[in-house]
XYZ file of C-alpha atoms in Angstrom:
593
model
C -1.518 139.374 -138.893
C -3.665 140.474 -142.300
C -2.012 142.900 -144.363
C -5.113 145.045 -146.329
C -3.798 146.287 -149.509
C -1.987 146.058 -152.666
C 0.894 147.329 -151.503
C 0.613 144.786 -147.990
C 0.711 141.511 -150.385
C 3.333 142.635 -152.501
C 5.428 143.019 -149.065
C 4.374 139.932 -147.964
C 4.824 138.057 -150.880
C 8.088 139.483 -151.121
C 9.368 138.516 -148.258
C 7.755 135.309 -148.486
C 10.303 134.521 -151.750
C 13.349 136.424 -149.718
C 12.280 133.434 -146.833
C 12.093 130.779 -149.495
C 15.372 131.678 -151.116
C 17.203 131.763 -147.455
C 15.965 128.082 -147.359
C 17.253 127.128 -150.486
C 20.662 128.877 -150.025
C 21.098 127.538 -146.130
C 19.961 123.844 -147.359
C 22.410 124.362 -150.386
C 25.139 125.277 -147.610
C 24.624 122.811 -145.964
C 24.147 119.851 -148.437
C 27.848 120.948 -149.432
C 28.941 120.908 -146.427
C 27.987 117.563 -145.813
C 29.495 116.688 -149.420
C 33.176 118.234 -148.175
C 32.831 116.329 -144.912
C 32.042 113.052 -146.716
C 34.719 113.569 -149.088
C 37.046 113.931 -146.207
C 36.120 111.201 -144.385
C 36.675 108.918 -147.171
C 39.714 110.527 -148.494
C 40.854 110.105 -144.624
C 40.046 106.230 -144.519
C 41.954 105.697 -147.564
C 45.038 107.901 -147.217
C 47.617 106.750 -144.590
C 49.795 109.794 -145.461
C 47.176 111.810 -144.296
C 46.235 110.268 -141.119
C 50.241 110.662 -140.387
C 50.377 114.231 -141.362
C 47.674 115.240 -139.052
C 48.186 112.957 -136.631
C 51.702 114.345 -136.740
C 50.742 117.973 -136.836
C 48.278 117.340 -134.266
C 50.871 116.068 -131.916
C 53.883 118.705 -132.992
C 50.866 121.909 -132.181
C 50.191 120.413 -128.363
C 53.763 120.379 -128.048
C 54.642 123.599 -129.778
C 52.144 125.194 -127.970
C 52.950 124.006 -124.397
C 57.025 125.175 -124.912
C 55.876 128.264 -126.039
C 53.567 129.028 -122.884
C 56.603 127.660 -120.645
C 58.661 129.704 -122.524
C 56.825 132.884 -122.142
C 55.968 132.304 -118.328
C 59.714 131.900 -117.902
C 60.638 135.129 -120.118
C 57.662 136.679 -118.390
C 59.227 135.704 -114.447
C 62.528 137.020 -115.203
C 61.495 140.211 -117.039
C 59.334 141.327 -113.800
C 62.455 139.639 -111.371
C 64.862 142.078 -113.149
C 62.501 144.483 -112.843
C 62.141 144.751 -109.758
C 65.509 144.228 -108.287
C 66.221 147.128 -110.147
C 63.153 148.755 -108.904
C 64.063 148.000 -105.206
C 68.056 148.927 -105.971
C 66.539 152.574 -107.043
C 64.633 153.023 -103.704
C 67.527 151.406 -101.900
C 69.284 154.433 -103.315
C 66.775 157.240 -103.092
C 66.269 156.535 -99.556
C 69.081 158.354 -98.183
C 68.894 161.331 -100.264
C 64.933 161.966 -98.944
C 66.598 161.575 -95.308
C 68.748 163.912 -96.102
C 66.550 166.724 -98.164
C 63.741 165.933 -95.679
C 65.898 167.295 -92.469
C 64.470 170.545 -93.445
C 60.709 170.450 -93.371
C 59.063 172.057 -90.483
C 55.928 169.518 -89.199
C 54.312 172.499 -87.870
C 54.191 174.563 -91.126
C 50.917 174.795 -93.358
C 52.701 173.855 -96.534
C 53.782 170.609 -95.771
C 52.500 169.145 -99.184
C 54.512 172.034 -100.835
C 57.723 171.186 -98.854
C 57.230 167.495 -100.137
C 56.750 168.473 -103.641
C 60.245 170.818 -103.478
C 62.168 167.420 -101.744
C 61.003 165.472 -105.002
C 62.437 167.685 -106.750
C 66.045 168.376 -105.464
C 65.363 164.239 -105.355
C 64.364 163.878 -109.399
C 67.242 166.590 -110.299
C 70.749 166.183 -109.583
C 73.228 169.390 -109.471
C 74.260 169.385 -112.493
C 71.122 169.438 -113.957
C 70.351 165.839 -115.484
C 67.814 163.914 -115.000
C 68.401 160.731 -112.635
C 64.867 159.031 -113.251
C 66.450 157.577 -116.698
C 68.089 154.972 -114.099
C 68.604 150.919 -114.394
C 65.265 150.451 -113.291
C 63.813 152.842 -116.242
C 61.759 155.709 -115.848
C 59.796 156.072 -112.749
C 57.486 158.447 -110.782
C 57.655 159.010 -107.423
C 55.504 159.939 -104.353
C 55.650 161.194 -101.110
C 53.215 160.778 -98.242
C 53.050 162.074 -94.893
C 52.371 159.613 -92.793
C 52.056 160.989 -89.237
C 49.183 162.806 -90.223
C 45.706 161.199 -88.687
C 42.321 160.350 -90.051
C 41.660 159.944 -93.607
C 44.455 159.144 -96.065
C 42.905 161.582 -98.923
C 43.684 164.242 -96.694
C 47.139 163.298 -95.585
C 49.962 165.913 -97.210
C 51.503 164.258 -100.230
C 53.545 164.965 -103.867
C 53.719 163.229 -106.515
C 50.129 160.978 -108.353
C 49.013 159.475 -104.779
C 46.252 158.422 -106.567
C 47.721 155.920 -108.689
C 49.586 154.303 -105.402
C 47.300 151.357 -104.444
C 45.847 151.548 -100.939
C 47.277 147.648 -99.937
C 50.180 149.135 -100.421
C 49.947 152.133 -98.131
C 48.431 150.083 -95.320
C 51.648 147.868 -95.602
C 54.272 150.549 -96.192
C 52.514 152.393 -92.900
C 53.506 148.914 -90.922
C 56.869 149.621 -92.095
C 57.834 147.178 -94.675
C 59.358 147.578 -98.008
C 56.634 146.645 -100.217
C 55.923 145.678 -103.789
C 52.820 145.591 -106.018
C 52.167 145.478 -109.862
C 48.877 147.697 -110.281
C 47.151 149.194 -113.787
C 45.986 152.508 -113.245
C 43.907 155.435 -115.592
C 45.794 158.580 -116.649
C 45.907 160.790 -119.210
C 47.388 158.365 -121.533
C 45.695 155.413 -120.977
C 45.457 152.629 -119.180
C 48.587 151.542 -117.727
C 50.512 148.771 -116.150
C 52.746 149.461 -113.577
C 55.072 148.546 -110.421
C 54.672 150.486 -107.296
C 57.469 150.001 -104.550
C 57.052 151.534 -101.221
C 59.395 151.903 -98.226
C 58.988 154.069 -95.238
C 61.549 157.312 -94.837
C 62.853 157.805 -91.289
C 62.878 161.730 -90.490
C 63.933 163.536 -87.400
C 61.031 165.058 -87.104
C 58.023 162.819 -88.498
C 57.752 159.300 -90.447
C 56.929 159.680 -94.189
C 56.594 156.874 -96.647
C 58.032 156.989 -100.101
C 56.648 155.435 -103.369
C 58.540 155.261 -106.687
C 55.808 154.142 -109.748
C 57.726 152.305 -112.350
C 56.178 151.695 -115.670
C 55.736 148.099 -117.339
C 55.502 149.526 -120.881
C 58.946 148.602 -122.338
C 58.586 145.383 -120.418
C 54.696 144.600 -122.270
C 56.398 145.776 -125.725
C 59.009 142.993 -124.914
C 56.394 140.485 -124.366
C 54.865 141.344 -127.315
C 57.826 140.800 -129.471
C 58.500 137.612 -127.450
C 54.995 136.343 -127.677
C 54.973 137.050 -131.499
C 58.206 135.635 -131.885
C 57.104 132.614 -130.370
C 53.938 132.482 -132.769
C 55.538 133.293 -135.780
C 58.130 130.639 -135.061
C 55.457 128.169 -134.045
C 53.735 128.014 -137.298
C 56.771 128.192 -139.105
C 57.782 125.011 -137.044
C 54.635 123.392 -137.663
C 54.798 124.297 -141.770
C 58.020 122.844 -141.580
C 57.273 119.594 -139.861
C 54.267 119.315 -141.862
C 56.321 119.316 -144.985
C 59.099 117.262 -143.090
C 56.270 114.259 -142.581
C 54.872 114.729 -145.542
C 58.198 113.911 -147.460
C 59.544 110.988 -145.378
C 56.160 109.151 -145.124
C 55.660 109.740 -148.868
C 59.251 108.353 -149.266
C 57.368 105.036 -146.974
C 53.735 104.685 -148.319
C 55.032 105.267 -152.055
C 56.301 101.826 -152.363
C 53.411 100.540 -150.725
C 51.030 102.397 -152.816
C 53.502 101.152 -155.791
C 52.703 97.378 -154.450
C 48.550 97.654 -153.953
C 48.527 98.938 -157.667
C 50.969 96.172 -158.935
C 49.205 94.204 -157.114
C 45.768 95.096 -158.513
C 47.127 94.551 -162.503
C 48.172 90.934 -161.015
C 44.923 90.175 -159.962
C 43.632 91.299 -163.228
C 45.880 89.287 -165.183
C 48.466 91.113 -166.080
C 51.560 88.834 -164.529
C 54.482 90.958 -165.914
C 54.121 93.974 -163.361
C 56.206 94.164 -161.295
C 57.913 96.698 -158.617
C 60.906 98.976 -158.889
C 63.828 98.014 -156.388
C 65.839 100.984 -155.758
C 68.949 100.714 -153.147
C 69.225 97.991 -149.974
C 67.024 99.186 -147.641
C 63.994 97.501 -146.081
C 61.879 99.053 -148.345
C 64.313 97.677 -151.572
C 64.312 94.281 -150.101
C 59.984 94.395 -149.402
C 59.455 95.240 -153.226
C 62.321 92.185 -154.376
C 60.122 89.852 -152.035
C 57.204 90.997 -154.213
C 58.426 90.813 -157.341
C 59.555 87.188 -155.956
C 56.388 86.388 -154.715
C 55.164 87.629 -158.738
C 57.258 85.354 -160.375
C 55.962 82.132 -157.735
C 52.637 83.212 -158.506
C 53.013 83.439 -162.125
C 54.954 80.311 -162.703
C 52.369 78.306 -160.662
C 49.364 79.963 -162.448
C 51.234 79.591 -165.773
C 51.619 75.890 -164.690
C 48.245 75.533 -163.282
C 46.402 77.314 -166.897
C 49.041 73.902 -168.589
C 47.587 71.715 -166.332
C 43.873 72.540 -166.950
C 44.365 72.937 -170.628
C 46.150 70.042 -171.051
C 43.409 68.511 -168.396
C 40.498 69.875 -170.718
C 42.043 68.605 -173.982
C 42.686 64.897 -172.231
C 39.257 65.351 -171.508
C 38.049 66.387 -175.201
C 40.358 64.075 -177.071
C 38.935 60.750 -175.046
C 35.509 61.953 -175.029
C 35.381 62.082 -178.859
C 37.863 58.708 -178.955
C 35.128 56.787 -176.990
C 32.467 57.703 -178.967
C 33.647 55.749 -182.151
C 33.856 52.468 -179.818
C 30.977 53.036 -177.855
C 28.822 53.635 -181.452
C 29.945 49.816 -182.087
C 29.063 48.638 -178.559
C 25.959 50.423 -178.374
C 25.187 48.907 -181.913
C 25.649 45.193 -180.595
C 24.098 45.954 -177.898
C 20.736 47.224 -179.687
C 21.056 43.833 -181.192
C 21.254 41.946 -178.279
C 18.801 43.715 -176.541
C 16.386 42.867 -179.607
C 16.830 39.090 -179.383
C 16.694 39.325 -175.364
C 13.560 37.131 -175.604
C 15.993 34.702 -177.249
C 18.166 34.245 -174.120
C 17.858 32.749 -170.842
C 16.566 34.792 -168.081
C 19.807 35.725 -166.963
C 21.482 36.564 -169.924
C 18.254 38.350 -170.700
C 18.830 40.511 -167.585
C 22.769 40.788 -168.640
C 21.628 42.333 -171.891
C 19.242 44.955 -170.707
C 21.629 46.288 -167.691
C 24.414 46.389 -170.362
C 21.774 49.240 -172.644
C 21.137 50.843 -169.638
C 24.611 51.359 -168.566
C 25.536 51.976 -172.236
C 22.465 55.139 -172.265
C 24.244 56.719 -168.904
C 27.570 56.396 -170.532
C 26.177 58.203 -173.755
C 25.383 60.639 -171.093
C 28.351 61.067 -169.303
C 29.980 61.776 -172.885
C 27.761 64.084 -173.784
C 27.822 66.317 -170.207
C 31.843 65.878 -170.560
C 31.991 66.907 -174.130
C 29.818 70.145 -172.700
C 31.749 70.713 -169.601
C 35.098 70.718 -172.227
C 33.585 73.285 -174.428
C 32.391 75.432 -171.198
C 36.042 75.252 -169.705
C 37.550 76.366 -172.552
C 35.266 79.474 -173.535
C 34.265 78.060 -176.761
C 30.726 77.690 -175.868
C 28.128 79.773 -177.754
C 24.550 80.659 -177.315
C 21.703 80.175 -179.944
C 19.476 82.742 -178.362
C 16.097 83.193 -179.806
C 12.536 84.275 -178.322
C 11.000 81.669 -176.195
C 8.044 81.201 -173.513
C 9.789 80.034 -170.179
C 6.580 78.075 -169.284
C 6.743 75.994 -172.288
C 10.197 75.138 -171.413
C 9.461 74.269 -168.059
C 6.367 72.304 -169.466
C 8.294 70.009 -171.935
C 10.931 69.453 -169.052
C 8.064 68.357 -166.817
C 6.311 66.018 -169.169
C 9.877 64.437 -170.592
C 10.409 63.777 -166.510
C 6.235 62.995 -165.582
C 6.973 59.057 -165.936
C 10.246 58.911 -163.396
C 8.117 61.549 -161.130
C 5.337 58.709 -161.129
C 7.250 55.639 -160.330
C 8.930 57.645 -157.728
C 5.575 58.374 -156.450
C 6.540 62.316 -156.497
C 3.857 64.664 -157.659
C 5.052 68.018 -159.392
C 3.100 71.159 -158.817
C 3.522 73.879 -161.588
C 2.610 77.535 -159.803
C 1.769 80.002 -162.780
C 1.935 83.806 -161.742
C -1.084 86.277 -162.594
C -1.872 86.660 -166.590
C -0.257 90.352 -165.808
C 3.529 88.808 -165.514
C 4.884 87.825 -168.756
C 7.557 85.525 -168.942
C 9.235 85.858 -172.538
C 12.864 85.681 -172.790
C 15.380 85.848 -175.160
C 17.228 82.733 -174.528
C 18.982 79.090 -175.381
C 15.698 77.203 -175.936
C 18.374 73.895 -175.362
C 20.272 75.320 -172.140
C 17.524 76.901 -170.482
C 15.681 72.875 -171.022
C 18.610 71.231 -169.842
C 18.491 72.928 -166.650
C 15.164 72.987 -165.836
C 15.595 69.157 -166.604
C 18.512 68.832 -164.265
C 16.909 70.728 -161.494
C 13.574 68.881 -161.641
C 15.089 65.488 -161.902
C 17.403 66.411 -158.785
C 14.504 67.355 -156.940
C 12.759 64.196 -157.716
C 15.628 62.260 -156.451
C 15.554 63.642 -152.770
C 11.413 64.967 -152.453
C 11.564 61.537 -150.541
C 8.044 60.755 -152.089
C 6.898 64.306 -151.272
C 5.628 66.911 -153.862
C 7.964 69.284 -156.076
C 6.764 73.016 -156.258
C 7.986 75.028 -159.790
C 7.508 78.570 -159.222
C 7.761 81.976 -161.897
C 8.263 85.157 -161.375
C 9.202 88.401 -163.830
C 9.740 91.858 -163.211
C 11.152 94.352 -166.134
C 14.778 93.047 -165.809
C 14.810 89.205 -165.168
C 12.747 86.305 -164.898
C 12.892 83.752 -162.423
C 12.194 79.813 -161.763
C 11.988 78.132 -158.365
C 12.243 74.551 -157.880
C 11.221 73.529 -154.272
C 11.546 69.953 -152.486
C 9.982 68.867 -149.096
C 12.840 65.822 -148.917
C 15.865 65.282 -147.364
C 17.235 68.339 -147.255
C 20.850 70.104 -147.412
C 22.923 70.465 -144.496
C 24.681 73.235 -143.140
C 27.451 74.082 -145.901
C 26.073 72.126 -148.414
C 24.359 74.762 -150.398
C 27.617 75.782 -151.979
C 28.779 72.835 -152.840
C 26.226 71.076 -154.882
C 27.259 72.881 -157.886
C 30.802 71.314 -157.551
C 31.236 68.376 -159.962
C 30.561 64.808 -159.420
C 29.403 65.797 -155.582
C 27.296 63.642 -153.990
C 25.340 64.841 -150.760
C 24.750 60.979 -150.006
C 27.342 58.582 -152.063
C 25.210 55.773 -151.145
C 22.244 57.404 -152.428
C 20.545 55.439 -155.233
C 20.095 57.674 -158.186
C 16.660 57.609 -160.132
C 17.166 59.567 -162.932
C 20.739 58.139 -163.916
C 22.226 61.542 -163.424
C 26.186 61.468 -164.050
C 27.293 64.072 -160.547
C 27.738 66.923 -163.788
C 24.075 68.348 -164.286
C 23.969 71.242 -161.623
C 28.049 72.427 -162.766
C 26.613 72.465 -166.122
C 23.264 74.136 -165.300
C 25.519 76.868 -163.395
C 27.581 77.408 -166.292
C 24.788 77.731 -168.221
C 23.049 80.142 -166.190
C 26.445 82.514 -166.183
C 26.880 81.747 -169.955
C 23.334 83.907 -170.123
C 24.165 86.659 -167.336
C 22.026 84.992 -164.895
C 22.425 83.127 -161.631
C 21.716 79.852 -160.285
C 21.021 79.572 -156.089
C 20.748 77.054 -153.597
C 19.210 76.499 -150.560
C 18.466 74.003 -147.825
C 17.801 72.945 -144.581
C 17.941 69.202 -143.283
C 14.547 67.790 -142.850
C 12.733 71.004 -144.684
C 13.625 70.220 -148.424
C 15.839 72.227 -150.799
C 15.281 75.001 -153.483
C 17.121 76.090 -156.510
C 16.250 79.104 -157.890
C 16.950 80.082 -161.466
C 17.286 83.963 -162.231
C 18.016 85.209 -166.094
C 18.094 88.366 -167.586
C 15.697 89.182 -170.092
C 18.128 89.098 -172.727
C 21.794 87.618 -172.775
C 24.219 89.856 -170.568
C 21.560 92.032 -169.524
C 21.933 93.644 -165.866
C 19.230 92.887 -162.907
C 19.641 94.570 -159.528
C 17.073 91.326 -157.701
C 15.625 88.034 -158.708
C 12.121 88.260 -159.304
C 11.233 85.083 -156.617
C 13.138 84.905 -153.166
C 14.501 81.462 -151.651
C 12.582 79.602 -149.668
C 12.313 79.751 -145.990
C 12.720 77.131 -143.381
C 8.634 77.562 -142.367
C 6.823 74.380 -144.103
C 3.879 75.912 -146.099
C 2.053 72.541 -145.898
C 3.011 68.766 -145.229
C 3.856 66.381 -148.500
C 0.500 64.611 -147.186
C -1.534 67.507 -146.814
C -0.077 68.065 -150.515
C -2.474 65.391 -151.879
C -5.033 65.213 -153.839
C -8.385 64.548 -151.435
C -10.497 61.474 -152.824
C -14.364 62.689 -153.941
C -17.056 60.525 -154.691
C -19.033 61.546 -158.030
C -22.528 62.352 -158.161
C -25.278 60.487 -158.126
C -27.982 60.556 -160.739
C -30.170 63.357 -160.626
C -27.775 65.433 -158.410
C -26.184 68.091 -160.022
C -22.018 67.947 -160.589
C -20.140 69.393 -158.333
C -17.001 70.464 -159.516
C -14.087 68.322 -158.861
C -12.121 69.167 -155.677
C -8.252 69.194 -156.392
C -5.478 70.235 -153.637
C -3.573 72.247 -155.238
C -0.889 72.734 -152.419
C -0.047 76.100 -151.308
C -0.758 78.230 -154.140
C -1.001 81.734 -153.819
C -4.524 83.616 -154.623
C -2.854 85.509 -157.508
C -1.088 82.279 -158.665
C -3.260 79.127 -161.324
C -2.195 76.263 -162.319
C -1.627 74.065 -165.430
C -4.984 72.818 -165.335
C -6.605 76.728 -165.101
C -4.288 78.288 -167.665
C-alpha cells in the first residue's frame, strides 16, 4: 500500500515508531519476565524452606479443595432431601382438601378453568383468612390441570402458571404417579430455580392433576453462604498452614543453615566458629556433634600446621648445617679431583664419581633450601621486564650438550613477528623452569625430538614443551608435580635431576599467578605447558597454546634432518634443505628469526 502525501508519511511513520515502541516494551516484558523466573528458579534450588512451603501448600489446597466440594455436595443433597420431603408432605396434605373443594365443579360447564382457579383459592386461603402457602416446605405456587380433557395440553382447562410446569412432568403425573422435578423457568423476575411436584387428584366426576411450584431461592442463598463459607475458610486454612510450615521448618533448616555458614568460616580458616546448642533435642545434639567434629578438626589441623612447620624448619636448619661440611668436602674433593691423573685408574674413577655426586648433592641443597622458603611463604619475586624467548634460549643452550649425547634434538617454534612475548617476570624462576621442563623432556623423548612452543594473547603468555617418548599413563599427569615422584624408579636419570624440579617449577608458576599443566599418553610423548600472566597476579580467562593431542604430527624419524649433497662447481647453490618438523606456516625458527 503507498500512502501519497505529507500527511500519509507522517501517519505512517507514526505508526511505524508506535510499532517499534510495542517491540521494545513487549521484549522489555518479557526479558523481565524471564529475569523473575530465573530468579525463582534459583532461589527455589537453594531454599529448602521454600520447596516445603509450597510443596506443603500445594498438598494442603488439593486437599482443602476436595473436602470442600464433598462438603458442599453433601450440604447440597440434604438441602434438596429436606426440601422435598417437605415439598411432598405439603401435597400429601393439599390433596384432600382439592378432593374435597373439587366435589363441586360441573364437567359439563364452560368455565371449567374459572372453577379451577376459585378451588385454588379456597385451597391457598384458609377461613380465617391467613395465608397457608408460608408452610414447612416454604412458599409455593400451585396449579391445576384438567386432565380428562383430549388433544392438545395448551388447550386443556387449567389455574395457576401451567407454563412453568415442565411437560416430563405432566406426561408422568397423567400415568398417575407422584412425581418430582427441579426445573429453572423465565418470569417476571428472572430466571428461576425451582421444584415442581405433581400428583394426580381423584374427583367424582373427572381426574385432574395437581402441581405445587416450590422455589429454590432461600435454598441457592444458603449455598451461597455455604460455598463462601467454605472459601473464605479455605484460604484462611491455607494462610494459616502456610505460616504453620513456615515456622516449624524454619525452627529445622535454621540450624542447618547455622551449620553450612559455620561451616563455610571453617573452611576459610577461621577454626573458632562454632554452633549454638540450645535444649536436648536432635537438633541440640546435631550442632554438639559439630562443634565436636570442630574441635577434631582443629586440633588435628593445629597439629598437622606443628608438624609441617616443625617439618619445614628440620628441613631449613639441616639444609644450611650441611652446607658448612659439604663446603669442606667439596673443597677436598676439588683437590682430589685435580691430582686424579696422580692416582691409579681406580682411585681415579673413585675421585671423579665422588665430584659428581658431591655437584647433585649441591643440588639437592639448593632445590630443598627453595622448597623451605616456598612452604613457608617467605619466597619473593624479583620481577623485572624480560623477553621469554631469550629465557627459553639460554635454557636451551645451558642444556644443548646433555640434548646431544642423548642424541635428542630440540626444536624451538617461534610464533609470527605480530605476537610479542614480553613479560614482567622472575628472569631466575621463569629459567629454572624452562630448565626443569626441558631437561625432563630430554630424559624420556627416548632419542626422539623435543618441540618448545609460544604463544601470547593480551592477558598471558604461554610455553609448550612437547616429547614424542615414553609417555604418561593414565593418572599420571597429576602426579608428576608431586615431590621426589618417579614415573619409572629404575629409570636412569641424565640430567642428575633430584625428583624436586617440576614441585618447584609449579610453585613457581603459582608464585607468578600462572599455571603449570601436564599431559600424556603412553607411547605418544608428554607436554607441559607453561601459562603466566603478563604481569605478577594478573588475571587470564585461557592459555594462549592448548595441550597437545594424542594425533602424532610426525614420527621422531621423519623429525630429522634429510642429508643433501652440496653443489658442484659451476652449479648454482641451492639453499640448504632443513626439516624443520611440524612447524606451522605462521610459525620460524631460531635459524629464520
Amino acid at each position: 500500500m503507498v500512502v501519497e502525501g505529507p500527511r500519509g508519511t507522517v501517519a505512517v511513520s507514526m505508526w511505524t515508531r508506535r510499532g517499534r515502541a510495542v517491540r521494545l516494551l513487549v521484549a522489555r516484558v518479557r526479558e523481565e519476565l524471564r529475569s523473575r523466573w530465573r530468579r525463582f528458579e534459583t532461589l527455589w534450588r537453594r531454599s529448602m524452606q521454600l520447596r516445603v512451603v509450597v510443596s506443603t501448600l500445594a498438598l494442603s489446597t488439593a486437599v482443602v479443595c476436595a473436602l470442600g466440594m464433598v462438603l458442599q455436595w453433601q450440604i447440597t443433597d440434604q438441602l434438596l432431601a429436606a426440601k422435598e420431603n417437605a415439598a411432598i408432605a405439603q401435597v400429601e396434605y393439599s390433596q384432600p382438601i382439592l378432593e374435597r373443594e373439587l366435589t363441586a365443579v360441573d364437567p359439563n360447564a364452560d368455565n371449567v378453568s374459572e372453577q379451577l382457579q376459585a378451588a385454588l383459592n379456597r385451597l391457598t386461603t384458609t377461613s380465617s383468612g391467613q395465608s397457608t402457602t408460608e408452610t414447612v416446605a416454604g412458599a409455593f405456587e400451585p396449579v391445576l390441570v384438567d386432565g380428562h380433557a383430549p388433544g392438545d395440553r395448551r388447550l386443556q382447562p387449567a389455574a395457576g402458571p401451567i407454563e412453568e410446569v415442565p411437560q416430563d412432568l405432566r406426561q408422568s403425573v397423567e400415568r398417575g404417579l407422584l412425581t418430582t422435578k427441579i426445573t429453572t423457568v423465565q418470569n417476571e423476575n428472572g430466571r428461576v430455580t425451582m421444584l415442581a411436584v405433581g400428583t394426580p387428584v381423584s374427583t367424582a366426576t373427572r381426574p385432574l392433576q395437581v402441581y405445587l411450584l416450590f422455589p429454590l431461592t432461600a435454598e441457592q442463598r444458603t449455598l451461597a453462604v455455604v460455598q463462601q463459607t467454605l472459601l473464605l475458610g479455605g484460604a484462611v486454612l491455607l494462610v494459616l498452614l502456610g505460616a504453620i510450615t513456615n515456622l516449624v521448618t524454619r525452627q529445622v533448616v535454621r540450624p542447618v543453615r547455622q551449620a553450612a555458614q559455620i561451616a563455610e568460616q571453617l573452611a576459610q580458616g577461621d577454626l573458632d566458629k562454632r554452633m549454638r546448642v540450645i535444649g536436648e533435642d536432635d537438633v541440640a545434639r546435631l550442632a554438639e556433634s559439630f562443634n565436636e567434629m570442630a574441635d577434631s578438626l582443629k586440633q588435628q589441623i593445629t597439629q598437622l600446621e606443628e608438624f609441617g612447620q616443625l617439618q619445614r624448619r628440620f628441613t631449613s636448619d639441616v639444609s644450611h648445617e650441611l652446607r658448612t661440611p659439604l663446603t669442606t668436602v667439596r673443597m677436598a674433593a676439588d683437590v682430589l679431583h685435580a691430582s686424579r691423573e696422580q692416582f691409579p685408574p681406580g682411585l681415579s674413577r673413585s675421585t671423579e664419581l665422588l665430584v659428581d655426586e658431591l655437584d647433585r648433592f649441591e643440588l639437592l641443597l639448593a632445590d630443598l633450601l627453595e622448597i623451605s622458603r616456598l612452604d613457608a611463604g617467605v619466597a619473593d619475586l624479583a620481577a623485572e621486564p624480560l623477553d621469554l624467548t631469550e629465557i627459553v634460549a639460554r635454557t636451551i643452550e645451558s642444556l644443548r650438550a646433555i640434548a646431544d649425547s642423548s642424541g635428542v634434538e630440540l626444536r624451538t617454534l617461534l610464533p609470527g613477528a605480530e605476537t610479542d612475548l614480553n613479560i614482567v617476570a622472575d628472569a631466575r624462576r621463569v629459567e629454572r623452569i624452562m630448565r626443569n621442563l626441558v631437561a625432563n623432556a630430554i630424559d624420556h623423548a627416548e632419542g626422539g625430538p623435543v618441540e618448545i612452543r609460544f604463544g601470547g594473547n593480551d592477558k598471558a603468555v604461554a610455553v609448550t614443551v612437547r616429547d614424542y617418548g615414553v609417555g604418561l599413563r593414565a593418572g599420571e599427569a597429576e602426579l608428576v608435580f608431586t615431590r621426589f615422584w618417579r614415573a619409572d624408579p629404575s629409570r636412569n636419570r641424565r640430567t642428575g635431576g633430584t625428583g624436586l624440579g617440576l614441585s618447584i617449577s609449579l610453585e613457581d608458576a603459582r608464585l607468578h599467578g600462572g599455571t603449570l599443566d601436564a599431559w600424556g599418553e603412553p607411547g605418544e610423548g608428554a607436554c607441559f605447558r607453561l601459562t603466566l600472566p603478563r604481569h605478577p597476579g594478573g588475571e587470564f580467562d585461557t592459555s594462549p597454546l592448548p595441550l597437545a593431542s594424542t594425533r602424532r604430527i610426525a614420527a621422531p624419524e621423519a623429525l630429522l634432518a634429510a642429508p643433501v649433497d652440496p653443489p658442484q662447481e659451476g652449479e648454482p647453490a641451492e639453499p640448504e634443505i632443513r626439516d624443520r618438523g611440524p612447524a606451522r606456516l605462521s610459525e620460524q625458527t631460531w635459524e629464520d628469526a
